[in-house]
Amino acid sequence: MTTTTLIDRIGLLYTGDPAREEIPDAALVIEDGLVAWCGPAAEAPAADERVDAGGRTVIPGFVDSHAHLIFAGDRTAEFQARMSGEPYTGGGIRTTVAATREAGEAELATHAYSLVREMRAQGTTTVEIKSGYGLSVEHERRSLEIATTLTDETTFLGAHVVPSDVDADSYARLVAGEMLEACAPYAKWVDVFCERGAFDGDQTREILSAGLKAGLGVRVHAGQLTEGPGVRIACELGAASADHCTHLTAADVDALASSGTVATLLPGAEFSTRSPYPDARRLIDAGVTVALATDCNPGSSFTSSMAFCVALAVREMRMTPLEAIRAATYGGARALRRTDVGWLRRGARADLVVLDAPSYVHLAYRPGVPLVHQVFHGGLLL
């Protein structure tokens, strides 16, 4: 027998639904793990059980569409060096690769699970997880197999950097061939770090095209350190998202605006590397769909907090609080091509966060404060 749950006395319901984003004095009904109804509290239907939100704000669960959680080791020394003035080049990835290869499967799985649990406690109910710290057929497959136990959104990133013991073209062929064949059964997406010092435009296109032929969707690390071809390749191949987008040409912005590719911005990386932040205002004003994600990884953005990224987006990237919360929920869902998460409307999965605050604006207004009161995932209280 189906049990329905009414969450009432919601001071402000941010639905994420463009048709009606905010409902004051609201209520919401959950049935079979889905949103069955939401609207003004005075119009709420009867339900079997009741949860009193106590006048708090309710938002959709955060959708973190870019994270690197399968890794071992620590890069504190690298962070300290950057804080002393050394620039970020991406070279420290190989340090994590060595530690990850040496770690046992149980160690990697336990560590990744702890990060997912940390994310959920902070309101993230959907997370994408990439490989990319194995860089061999065996270790990339292992990373993705672990990731499938934690999320449905798994991304093959064998093309993270080129290992030091092989030339770039040979490695790109390995990634597009034998490695992809071994990893595709455990992946939903394929990704490439298209950047100077990593993979050039031809290598990126080769790997992504092979991923498409294998039935994977496309994502691209593009424009993090320099301007380059990554964004235009992403749009050309119909990628779900181009991620970072820190250094963009006018042609890049035009390509994003005229495509269905989401610009996923990762302000935690700029915070942790003391780099210039992406110009979110430029993208939003051009009509580009923007997402926010943590880029949680041990080197350039070791944060699991979407709320922190929302605060950074408002303070450093000229986004309004509404634009930032939209990007962290609905935008993240668009970056994963999901319609069942990222908003609260009838038929969506009942992933929601009760904030101990009168408005979602407090996520930026009170940065660093633990405002998450309750988290529901698929209608279940975590």
PDB file of C-alpha atoms in Angstrom, residues 64 67-71 105-120 124-130 142-154 186 338 349 377:
ATOM      1  CA  ASP A  64      26.855  18.092  -8.635  1.00  0.00           C
ATOM      2  CA  ALA A  67      33.461  15.453  -9.429  1.00  0.00           C
ATOM      3  CA  HIS A  68      36.611  13.300  -9.283  1.00  0.00           C
ATOM      4  CA  LEU A  69      36.097  11.048  -6.259  1.00  0.00           C
ATOM      5  CA  ILE A  70      38.023   7.860  -7.072  1.00  0.00           C
ATOM      6  CA  PHE A  71      41.501   8.598  -5.825  1.00  0.00           C
ATOM      7  CA  GLU A 105      40.134  -1.428  -4.368  1.00  0.00           C
ATOM      8  CA  ALA A 106      38.587  -1.465  -0.888  1.00  0.00           C
ATOM      9  CA  GLU A 107      40.559   1.623   0.116  1.00  0.00           C
ATOM     10  CA  LEU A 108      39.431   3.531  -2.961  1.00  0.00           C
ATOM     11  CA  ALA A 109      35.809   2.489  -2.516  1.00  0.00           C
ATOM     12  CA  THR A 110      35.743   3.397   1.168  1.00  0.00           C
ATOM     13  CA  HIS A 111      37.275   6.812   0.530  1.00  0.00           C
ATOM     14  CA  ALA A 112      34.907   7.602  -2.348  1.00  0.00           C
ATOM     15  CA  TYR A 113      31.904   6.521  -0.285  1.00  0.00           C
ATOM     16  CA  SER A 114      32.987   8.820   2.535  1.00  0.00           C
ATOM     17  CA  LEU A 115      33.058  11.752   0.114  1.00  0.00           C
ATOM     18  CA  VAL A 116      29.607  10.910  -1.256  1.00  0.00           C
ATOM     19  CA  ARG A 117      28.276  10.700   2.296  1.00  0.00           C
ATOM     20  CA  GLU A 118      29.875  14.080   3.022  1.00  0.00           C
ATOM     21  CA  MET A 119      28.173  15.521  -0.065  1.00  0.00           C
ATOM     22  CA  ARG A 120      24.769  14.160   0.880  1.00  0.00           C
ATOM     23  CA  THR A 124      23.854  16.975  -2.755  1.00  0.00           C
ATOM     24  CA  THR A 125      21.508  14.207  -3.890  1.00  0.00           C
ATOM     25  CA  THR A 126      22.902  13.591  -7.394  1.00  0.00           C
ATOM     26  CA  VAL A 127      26.618  13.415  -8.184  1.00  0.00           C
ATOM     27  CA  GLU A 128      28.617  12.619 -11.300  1.00  0.00           C
ATOM     28  CA  ILE A 129      31.876  10.726 -10.705  1.00  0.00           C
ATOM     29  CA  LYS A 130      34.804  10.588 -13.132  1.00  0.00           C
ATOM     30  CA  ARG A 142      38.656  -0.417 -11.758  1.00  0.00           C
ATOM     31  CA  SER A 143      37.883   3.215 -10.949  1.00  0.00           C
ATOM     32  CA  LEU A 144      34.706   3.201 -13.002  1.00  0.00           C
ATOM     33  CA  GLU A 145      33.550  -0.112 -11.568  1.00  0.00           C
ATOM     34  CA  ILE A 146      33.820   1.445  -8.081  1.00  0.00           C
ATOM     35  CA  ALA A 147      32.017   4.585  -9.270  1.00  0.00           C
ATOM     36  CA  THR A 148      29.035   2.535 -10.499  1.00  0.00           C
ATOM     37  CA  THR A 149      28.386   1.458  -6.901  1.00  0.00           C
ATOM     38  CA  LEU A 150      27.950   5.106  -5.896  1.00  0.00           C
ATOM     39  CA  THR A 151      26.110   6.794  -8.780  1.00  0.00           C
ATOM     40  CA  ASP A 152      24.448   6.266 -12.145  1.00  0.00           C
ATOM     41  CA  GLU A 153      26.397   9.232 -13.531  1.00  0.00           C
ATOM     42  CA  THR A 154      29.829   7.765 -14.287  1.00  0.00           C
ATOM     43  CA  TYR A 186      30.877   1.004 -16.621  1.00  0.00           C
ATOM     44  CA  ARG A 338      18.276  14.685 -16.488  1.00  0.00           C
ATOM     45  CA  ARG A 349      12.263  12.405  -7.840  1.00  0.00           C
ATOM     46  CA  HIS A 377      16.600  11.404  -1.307  1.00  0.00           C
TER      47      HIS A 377
END
